[in-house]
Amino acid sequence: MGVTRGTDREREKAMGTKNNPVVTPLKSGRSKVIDKQSFDYVWRTGLAGGLAGCAAKTVVAPLDRVKILFQASNPQFAKYTGSWFGVVTAMRDINKQDGFRGLYRGHSATLLRIFPYAAIKFLAYEQIRSVLIKDKSQEKSIRRLVSGSLAGITSVFFTYPLEVIRVRLAFETRKDARSSLSSICKQIYNEQPPPPAHHLSSSAAALANSSGNASLPLRAAATTLVSTSTTLQAVRPRSGLTNFYRGFTPTLCGMLPYAGISFLTHDTVGDWFRRPSIAQYTTIPATDSSSSASHSRAPLRTPYELISGAFAGFVSQTASYPLEVIRRRMQVGGAVGDGHRLGMGETARRIWAEKGARGFWVGLTIGYAKVVPMVAVSFWVYERGKLALGV
């Protein structure tokens, strides 16, 4: 009996209980169960995500510079849009005018933004996913989509001002008017849009002048209208931190499909490659990596991880591109025209009036050339970073 009770206790200890899951050591000394809410897991996934974003952006920085110039309709480069030859010519002209460093114009601001952006995005995705998808039975497409969308919104909210600064640095093309990071920040902060209610005050004043012989209520109403118009012009914001959030609304709208579809597509294609019939060819065996067994899913070999990321980039870029074009035009609003802060609807109408439906797809080809390898590299570096950091 003593032997039996001892055996039962050992079996119970090995199996664990419902409230205290057992942590089974691996041959490598690591454990299969990972607490995703622990600080150790948080900073490791954040570091892996930040490095992934920096690596991916560095790879495609020259294409990103040209794409911004195309999307924002920079007058000097508008003639190059519409063909691959135009992309090559634009890159050649930038290199001729500013040297190789010109292709990386604004890249320092890009890295400054992308590290926290990518770190927050991947970290938020892991945390939100752990809440919405607690086990394999909850691995549904809608849960993956929502997890990715919320992660994208979270990251862009905290890092959007840096994105505006990066775009404005990349938009500059005049060699004799180079702006430093600090001067760009001051310029954006101090930009003042023209008075939007000028026509209202003029009309109100005319009404007041013409109502001399009118009834007392009409004169009182006209006077009140003039006073209200003057007050509104006096108190409305003319500059400040709100300038750093130009284009934020279409960014949020675009991030919902972009980030959500990106993570959803990557995970779905990854599931295809992890099917038992082909897993031995597409995944890394546990013996090849001391950390691979700690993952809920086996890590993919390099070619298949890159394919998953590339497909995710292609699908997500297609779904969100028109909103990205609107966002770019809003972001450079203070650098062109009269500085008027355009709304999302007004920007869309201007694009339609200038180029029709094709205006919303300007630079899509170069967008594919940039986003497909960027997302592929990002996911690959992130997954390998997690392996290297043991999470």
Short mmCIF file of N, CA, C and O in Angstrom, two decimals, residues 273-379:
data_model
loop_
_atom_site.label_atom_id
_atom_site.label_comp_id
_atom_site.label_asym_id
_atom_site.label_seq_id
_atom_site.Cartn_x
_atom_site.Cartn_y
_atom_site.Cartn_z
N PHE A 273 1.72 25.77 -43.53
CA PHE A 273 3.06 25.19 -43.57
C PHE A 273 3.33 24.23 -42.42
O PHE A 273 4.28 23.44 -42.48
N ARG A 274 2.52 24.31 -41.37
CA ARG A 274 2.72 23.43 -40.22
C ARG A 274 1.84 22.19 -40.26
O ARG A 274 1.76 21.45 -39.28
N ARG A 275 1.17 21.96 -41.36
CA ARG A 275 0.37 20.74 -41.48
C ARG A 275 1.25 19.51 -41.31
O ARG A 275 2.38 19.47 -41.80
N PRO A 276 0.73 18.51 -40.62
CA PRO A 276 1.54 17.31 -40.33
C PRO A 276 2.18 16.68 -41.56
O PRO A 276 3.28 16.14 -41.48
N SER A 277 1.50 16.77 -42.70
CA SER A 277 2.00 16.10 -43.90
C SER A 277 3.29 16.73 -44.44
O SER A 277 4.09 16.07 -45.11
N ILE A 278 3.51 18.03 -44.14
CA ILE A 278 4.70 18.71 -44.65
C ILE A 278 5.55 19.33 -43.56
O ILE A 278 6.57 19.96 -43.85
N ALA A 279 5.12 19.20 -42.31
CA ALA A 279 5.81 19.88 -41.21
C ALA A 279 7.28 19.50 -41.11
O ALA A 279 8.11 20.34 -40.74
N GLN A 280 7.61 18.26 -41.45
CA GLN A 280 9.01 17.83 -41.33
C GLN A 280 9.93 18.59 -42.30
O GLN A 280 11.14 18.66 -42.09
N TYR A 281 9.34 19.15 -43.35
CA TYR A 281 10.14 19.90 -44.33
C TYR A 281 10.12 21.40 -44.09
O TYR A 281 11.01 22.12 -44.56
N THR A 282 9.10 21.89 -43.41
CA THR A 282 8.90 23.33 -43.28
C THR A 282 9.19 23.89 -41.90
O THR A 282 9.34 25.11 -41.75
N THR A 283 9.25 23.06 -40.88
CA THR A 283 9.46 23.55 -39.51
C THR A 283 10.83 23.14 -38.98
O THR A 283 11.45 22.20 -39.48
N ILE A 284 11.26 23.86 -37.95
CA ILE A 284 12.54 23.57 -37.31
C ILE A 284 12.32 22.51 -36.24
O ILE A 284 11.53 22.74 -35.30
N PRO A 285 12.97 21.37 -36.32
CA PRO A 285 12.81 20.34 -35.28
C PRO A 285 13.25 20.86 -33.93
O PRO A 285 14.12 21.73 -33.83
N ALA A 286 12.68 20.32 -32.88
CA ALA A 286 13.00 20.78 -31.53
C ALA A 286 14.46 20.60 -31.20
O ALA A 286 15.05 21.38 -30.46
N THR A 287 15.09 19.59 -31.75
CA THR A 287 16.50 19.33 -31.44
C THR A 287 17.42 20.36 -32.08
O THR A 287 18.58 20.48 -31.71
N ASP A 288 16.89 21.13 -33.09
CA ASP A 288 17.72 22.12 -33.77
C ASP A 288 17.76 23.45 -33.04
O ASP A 288 18.55 24.32 -33.35
N SER A 289 16.88 23.63 -32.07
CA SER A 289 16.84 24.90 -31.34
C SER A 289 16.48 24.63 -29.89
O SER A 289 15.51 23.95 -29.61
N SER A 290 17.28 25.15 -29.02
CA SER A 290 17.04 24.92 -27.60
C SER A 290 15.75 25.57 -27.12
O SER A 290 15.24 25.23 -26.07
N SER A 291 15.24 26.53 -27.91
CA SER A 291 14.06 27.27 -27.46
C SER A 291 12.80 26.88 -28.20
O SER A 291 11.73 27.32 -27.85
N SER A 292 12.91 26.12 -29.27
CA SER A 292 11.77 25.90 -30.13
C SER A 292 10.63 25.21 -29.42
O SER A 292 9.47 25.42 -29.74
N ALA A 293 10.95 24.37 -28.45
CA ALA A 293 9.89 23.66 -27.76
C ALA A 293 9.08 24.55 -26.85
O ALA A 293 8.02 24.18 -26.37
N SER A 294 9.58 25.73 -26.57
CA SER A 294 8.85 26.65 -25.71
C SER A 294 7.73 27.36 -26.46
O SER A 294 6.90 28.00 -25.85
N HIS A 295 7.69 27.24 -27.78
CA HIS A 295 6.67 27.88 -28.58
C HIS A 295 5.44 26.99 -28.64
O HIS A 295 5.52 25.78 -28.69
N SER A 296 4.27 27.65 -28.67
CA SER A 296 3.05 26.88 -28.84
C SER A 296 2.98 26.30 -30.25
O SER A 296 2.31 25.31 -30.48
N ARG A 297 3.66 26.96 -31.18
CA ARG A 297 3.73 26.44 -32.54
C ARG A 297 5.19 26.32 -32.95
O ARG A 297 6.02 27.15 -32.59
N ALA A 298 5.49 25.26 -33.71
CA ALA A 298 6.87 25.05 -34.14
C ALA A 298 7.30 26.19 -35.06
O ALA A 298 6.56 26.60 -35.95
N PRO A 299 8.50 26.75 -34.88
CA PRO A 299 8.98 27.82 -35.77
C PRO A 299 9.24 27.30 -37.17
O PRO A 299 9.69 26.16 -37.36
N LEU A 300 8.96 28.14 -38.17
CA LEU A 300 9.14 27.75 -39.56
C LEU A 300 10.59 27.94 -39.98
O LEU A 300 11.30 28.79 -39.46
N ARG A 301 11.00 27.14 -40.96
CA ARG A 301 12.32 27.36 -41.55
C ARG A 301 12.31 28.70 -42.30
O ARG A 301 11.26 29.21 -42.68
N THR A 302 13.49 29.24 -42.53
CA THR A 302 13.61 30.58 -43.09
C THR A 302 12.81 30.82 -44.37
O THR A 302 12.06 31.81 -44.45
N PRO A 303 12.89 29.97 -45.40
CA PRO A 303 12.13 30.27 -46.62
C PRO A 303 10.63 30.35 -46.39
O PRO A 303 9.95 31.22 -46.96
N TYR A 304 10.12 29.48 -45.54
CA TYR A 304 8.67 29.43 -45.32
C TYR A 304 8.20 30.56 -44.41
O TYR A 304 7.08 31.06 -44.55
N GLU A 305 9.04 30.99 -43.48
CA GLU A 305 8.71 32.15 -42.66
C GLU A 305 8.68 33.41 -43.51
O GLU A 305 7.80 34.27 -43.36
N LEU A 306 9.63 33.53 -44.44
CA LEU A 306 9.65 34.68 -45.33
C LEU A 306 8.45 34.69 -46.27
O LEU A 306 7.87 35.75 -46.55
N ILE A 307 8.05 33.52 -46.74
CA ILE A 307 6.88 33.44 -47.61
C ILE A 307 5.62 33.85 -46.85
O ILE A 307 4.77 34.58 -47.37
N SER A 308 5.49 33.39 -45.62
CA SER A 308 4.32 33.75 -44.80
C SER A 308 4.25 35.26 -44.61
O SER A 308 3.19 35.88 -44.76
N GLY A 309 5.39 35.88 -44.29
CA GLY A 309 5.41 37.32 -44.09
C GLY A 309 5.16 38.09 -45.37
O GLY A 309 4.46 39.11 -45.36
N ALA A 310 5.72 37.61 -46.48
CA ALA A 310 5.53 38.29 -47.77
C ALA A 310 4.06 38.27 -48.19
O ALA A 310 3.52 39.28 -48.65
N PHE A 311 3.41 37.13 -48.01
CA PHE A 311 2.00 37.03 -48.36
C PHE A 311 1.16 37.93 -47.47
O PHE A 311 0.21 38.58 -47.93
N ALA A 312 1.52 38.01 -46.20
CA ALA A 312 0.82 38.90 -45.27
C ALA A 312 0.97 40.35 -45.70
O ALA A 312 0.01 41.13 -45.65
N GLY A 313 2.17 40.74 -46.13
CA GLY A 313 2.39 42.11 -46.58
C GLY A 313 1.59 42.45 -47.82
O GLY A 313 1.02 43.54 -47.92
N PHE A 314 1.52 41.52 -48.76
CA PHE A 314 0.79 41.75 -50.01
C PHE A 314 -0.70 41.96 -49.75
O PHE A 314 -1.31 42.92 -50.25
N VAL A 315 -1.30 41.10 -48.97
CA VAL A 315 -2.74 41.18 -48.71
C VAL A 315 -3.08 42.42 -47.90
O VAL A 315 -4.04 43.15 -48.22
N SER A 316 -2.33 42.69 -46.85
CA SER A 316 -2.64 43.84 -45.99
C SER A 316 -2.42 45.17 -46.72
O SER A 316 -3.18 46.12 -46.52
N GLN A 317 -1.40 45.24 -47.57
CA GLN A 317 -1.15 46.47 -48.32
C GLN A 317 -2.29 46.76 -49.28
O GLN A 317 -2.74 47.91 -49.41
N THR A 318 -2.78 45.74 -49.96
CA THR A 318 -3.88 45.91 -50.90
C THR A 318 -5.13 46.42 -50.19
O THR A 318 -5.84 47.30 -50.70
N ALA A 319 -5.40 45.90 -49.00
CA ALA A 319 -6.63 46.24 -48.29
C ALA A 319 -6.63 47.67 -47.75
O ALA A 319 -7.69 48.28 -47.62
N SER A 320 -5.47 48.20 -47.44
CA SER A 320 -5.42 49.49 -46.74
C SER A 320 -4.80 50.63 -47.54
O SER A 320 -4.71 51.75 -47.03
N TYR A 321 -4.42 50.40 -48.79
CA TYR A 321 -3.63 51.40 -49.52
C TYR A 321 -4.34 52.73 -49.76
O TYR A 321 -3.73 53.79 -49.58
N PRO A 322 -5.62 52.76 -50.18
CA PRO A 322 -6.27 54.07 -50.40
C PRO A 322 -6.24 54.95 -49.16
O PRO A 322 -6.02 56.17 -49.25
N LEU A 323 -6.45 54.37 -47.99
CA LEU A 323 -6.40 55.15 -46.76
C LEU A 323 -4.98 55.63 -46.46
O LEU A 323 -4.79 56.70 -45.88
N GLU A 324 -3.99 54.86 -46.89
CA GLU A 324 -2.61 55.29 -46.69
C GLU A 324 -2.29 56.51 -47.55
O GLU A 324 -1.58 57.42 -47.11
N VAL A 325 -2.81 56.54 -48.78
CA VAL A 325 -2.59 57.70 -49.65
C VAL A 325 -3.22 58.95 -49.04
O VAL A 325 -2.62 60.03 -49.01
N ILE A 326 -4.45 58.82 -48.52
CA ILE A 326 -5.11 59.94 -47.87
C ILE A 326 -4.29 60.42 -46.67
O ILE A 326 -4.10 61.63 -46.46
N ARG A 327 -3.78 59.49 -45.90
CA ARG A 327 -2.99 59.84 -44.72
C ARG A 327 -1.74 60.63 -45.08
O ARG A 327 -1.40 61.62 -44.44
N ARG A 328 -1.03 60.18 -46.14
CA ARG A 328 0.18 60.88 -46.55
C ARG A 328 -0.12 62.32 -46.96
O ARG A 328 0.60 63.25 -46.60
N ARG A 329 -1.19 62.51 -47.71
CA ARG A 329 -1.54 63.86 -48.15
C ARG A 329 -1.88 64.76 -46.98
O ARG A 329 -1.56 65.95 -46.97
N MET A 330 -2.54 64.21 -45.96
CA MET A 330 -2.88 64.99 -44.78
C MET A 330 -1.63 65.33 -43.97
O MET A 330 -1.53 66.42 -43.40
N GLN A 331 -0.68 64.40 -43.91
CA GLN A 331 0.52 64.62 -43.11
C GLN A 331 1.40 65.75 -43.65
O GLN A 331 2.04 66.45 -42.88
N VAL A 332 1.44 65.91 -44.97
CA VAL A 332 2.28 66.96 -45.56
C VAL A 332 1.48 68.22 -45.84
O VAL A 332 1.95 69.12 -46.53
N GLY A 333 0.27 68.30 -45.30
CA GLY A 333 -0.59 69.44 -45.57
C GLY A 333 0.03 70.77 -45.19
O GLY A 333 -0.21 71.79 -45.83
N GLY A 334 0.84 70.79 -44.13
CA GLY A 334 1.47 72.03 -43.71
C GLY A 334 2.66 72.42 -44.54
O GLY A 334 3.14 73.55 -44.45
N ALA A 335 3.15 71.50 -45.36
CA ALA A 335 4.34 71.79 -46.17
C ALA A 335 3.98 72.23 -47.58
O ALA A 335 4.84 72.67 -48.33
N VAL A 336 2.72 72.09 -47.96
CA VAL A 336 2.29 72.49 -49.30
C VAL A 336 1.03 73.34 -49.17
O VAL A 336 0.31 73.30 -48.19
N GLY A 337 0.74 74.10 -50.21
CA GLY A 337 -0.47 74.90 -50.24
C GLY A 337 -0.46 76.01 -49.19
O GLY A 337 0.57 76.57 -48.86
N ASP A 338 -1.66 76.31 -48.64
CA ASP A 338 -1.80 77.41 -47.69
C ASP A 338 -1.71 76.95 -46.24
O ASP A 338 -1.96 77.73 -45.33
N GLY A 339 -1.36 75.68 -46.01
CA GLY A 339 -1.23 75.19 -44.65
C GLY A 339 -2.55 74.78 -44.03
O GLY A 339 -2.59 74.45 -42.85
N HIS A 340 -3.63 74.82 -44.81
CA HIS A 340 -4.95 74.46 -44.30
C HIS A 340 -4.96 73.00 -43.85
O HIS A 340 -4.51 72.13 -44.57
N ARG A 341 -5.44 72.76 -42.64
CA ARG A 341 -5.49 71.40 -42.11
C ARG A 341 -6.69 70.68 -42.71
O ARG A 341 -7.83 70.91 -42.33
N LEU A 342 -6.45 69.81 -43.68
CA LEU A 342 -7.51 69.14 -44.40
C LEU A 342 -8.08 67.99 -43.58
O LEU A 342 -7.36 67.28 -42.90
N GLY A 343 -9.39 67.81 -43.69
CA GLY A 343 -10.03 66.65 -43.09
C GLY A 343 -9.91 65.46 -44.02
O GLY A 343 -9.51 65.57 -45.18
N MET A 344 -10.31 64.31 -43.52
CA MET A 344 -10.20 63.08 -44.30
C MET A 344 -11.07 63.14 -45.56
O MET A 344 -10.63 62.79 -46.66
N GLY A 345 -12.31 63.62 -45.40
CA GLY A 345 -13.20 63.70 -46.55
C GLY A 345 -12.74 64.70 -47.58
O GLY A 345 -12.80 64.45 -48.78
N GLU A 346 -12.27 65.87 -47.11
CA GLU A 346 -11.81 66.91 -48.03
C GLU A 346 -10.57 66.45 -48.79
O GLU A 346 -10.42 66.72 -49.99
N THR A 347 -9.67 65.74 -48.10
CA THR A 347 -8.48 65.22 -48.77
C THR A 347 -8.86 64.22 -49.85
O THR A 347 -8.31 64.24 -50.95
N ALA A 348 -9.80 63.33 -49.53
CA ALA A 348 -10.24 62.34 -50.51
C ALA A 348 -10.86 63.00 -51.73
O ALA A 348 -10.61 62.59 -52.88
N ARG A 349 -11.64 64.07 -51.51
CA ARG A 349 -12.26 64.78 -52.64
C ARG A 349 -11.21 65.45 -53.51
O ARG A 349 -11.33 65.48 -54.75
N ARG A 350 -10.17 66.00 -52.90
CA ARG A 350 -9.10 66.64 -53.67
C ARG A 350 -8.36 65.63 -54.52
O ARG A 350 -8.02 65.90 -55.68
N ILE A 351 -8.08 64.47 -53.93
CA ILE A 351 -7.38 63.42 -54.69
C ILE A 351 -8.24 62.99 -55.88
O ILE A 351 -7.74 62.81 -57.00
N TRP A 352 -9.53 62.83 -55.66
CA TRP A 352 -10.44 62.42 -56.73
C TRP A 352 -10.49 63.50 -57.82
O TRP A 352 -10.49 63.17 -59.02
N ALA A 353 -10.55 64.76 -57.41
CA ALA A 353 -10.62 65.85 -58.39
C ALA A 353 -9.34 65.95 -59.21
O ALA A 353 -9.38 66.30 -60.40
N GLU A 354 -8.20 65.65 -58.61
CA GLU A 354 -6.92 65.77 -59.31
C GLU A 354 -6.67 64.61 -60.27
O GLU A 354 -6.26 64.81 -61.41
N LYS A 355 -6.92 63.38 -59.81
CA LYS A 355 -6.52 62.21 -60.59
C LYS A 355 -7.58 61.13 -60.72
O LYS A 355 -7.33 60.09 -61.33
N GLY A 356 -8.77 61.36 -60.15
CA GLY A 356 -9.81 60.36 -60.22
C GLY A 356 -9.49 59.16 -59.32
O GLY A 356 -8.71 59.26 -58.38
N ALA A 357 -10.09 58.02 -59.65
CA ALA A 357 -9.90 56.82 -58.84
C ALA A 357 -8.44 56.38 -58.80
O ALA A 357 -7.97 55.83 -57.80
N ARG A 358 -7.71 56.63 -59.88
CA ARG A 358 -6.30 56.22 -59.94
C ARG A 358 -5.46 56.95 -58.89
O ARG A 358 -4.42 56.45 -58.47
N GLY A 359 -5.93 58.12 -58.44
CA GLY A 359 -5.18 58.87 -57.44
C GLY A 359 -5.04 58.14 -56.12
O GLY A 359 -4.08 58.38 -55.37
N PHE A 360 -6.00 57.25 -55.83
CA PHE A 360 -5.95 56.52 -54.56
C PHE A 360 -5.00 55.31 -54.63
O PHE A 360 -4.80 54.63 -53.62
N TRP A 361 -4.46 55.06 -55.81
CA TRP A 361 -3.57 53.90 -55.96
C TRP A 361 -2.20 54.32 -56.48
O TRP A 361 -1.42 53.49 -56.93
N VAL A 362 -1.91 55.64 -56.39
CA VAL A 362 -0.61 56.14 -56.83
C VAL A 362 0.49 55.52 -55.97
O VAL A 362 0.43 55.55 -54.75
N GLY A 363 1.47 54.94 -56.62
CA GLY A 363 2.58 54.35 -55.90
C GLY A 363 2.32 52.96 -55.36
O GLY A 363 3.11 52.44 -54.56
N LEU A 364 1.21 52.30 -55.78
CA LEU A 364 0.90 50.97 -55.24
C LEU A 364 1.96 49.95 -55.64
O LEU A 364 2.33 49.08 -54.84
N THR A 365 2.46 50.05 -56.87
CA THR A 365 3.49 49.11 -57.31
C THR A 365 4.73 49.19 -56.43
O THR A 365 5.24 48.17 -55.95
N ILE A 366 5.18 50.41 -56.19
CA ILE A 366 6.33 50.57 -55.31
C ILE A 366 5.96 50.22 -53.87
O ILE A 366 6.79 49.80 -53.08
N GLY A 367 4.65 50.39 -53.56
CA GLY A 367 4.19 49.98 -52.24
C GLY A 367 4.35 48.48 -52.03
O GLY A 367 4.79 48.03 -50.97
N TYR A 368 4.00 47.71 -53.06
CA TYR A 368 4.21 46.26 -52.98
C TYR A 368 5.69 45.93 -52.85
O TYR A 368 6.09 45.08 -52.05
N ALA A 369 6.49 46.61 -53.67
CA ALA A 369 7.94 46.35 -53.65
C ALA A 369 8.54 46.67 -52.30
O ALA A 369 9.53 46.06 -51.89
N LYS A 370 7.93 47.61 -51.59
CA LYS A 370 8.44 47.97 -50.27
C LYS A 370 7.84 47.09 -49.17
O LYS A 370 8.56 46.54 -48.33
N VAL A 371 6.52 46.95 -49.16
CA VAL A 371 5.85 46.30 -48.03
C VAL A 371 6.07 44.80 -48.01
O VAL A 371 6.27 44.21 -46.94
N VAL A 372 6.04 44.15 -49.17
CA VAL A 372 6.18 42.69 -49.19
C VAL A 372 7.50 42.24 -48.56
O VAL A 372 7.51 41.41 -47.64
N PRO A 373 8.67 42.76 -49.00
CA PRO A 373 9.91 42.35 -48.32
C PRO A 373 10.01 42.88 -46.90
O PRO A 373 10.58 42.23 -46.03
N MET A 374 9.43 44.05 -46.64
CA MET A 374 9.52 44.62 -45.30
C MET A 374 8.79 43.74 -44.27
O MET A 374 9.33 43.43 -43.21
N VAL A 375 7.58 43.35 -44.59
CA VAL A 375 6.81 42.51 -43.66
C VAL A 375 7.44 41.13 -43.54
O VAL A 375 7.48 40.54 -42.45
N ALA A 376 7.96 40.62 -44.66
CA ALA A 376 8.62 39.31 -44.62
C ALA A 376 9.82 39.35 -43.67
O ALA A 376 9.99 38.47 -42.80
N VAL A 377 10.67 40.37 -43.83
CA VAL A 377 11.85 40.50 -42.97
C VAL A 377 11.44 40.75 -41.52
O VAL A 377 12.04 40.20 -40.59
N SER A 378 10.40 41.54 -41.32
CA SER A 378 9.95 41.87 -39.98
C SER A 378 9.52 40.61 -39.21
O SER A 378 9.96 40.39 -38.08
N PHE A 379 8.68 39.81 -39.82
CA PHE A 379 8.22 38.59 -39.14
C PHE A 379 9.37 37.60 -38.94
O PHE A 379 9.46 36.94 -37.90
#
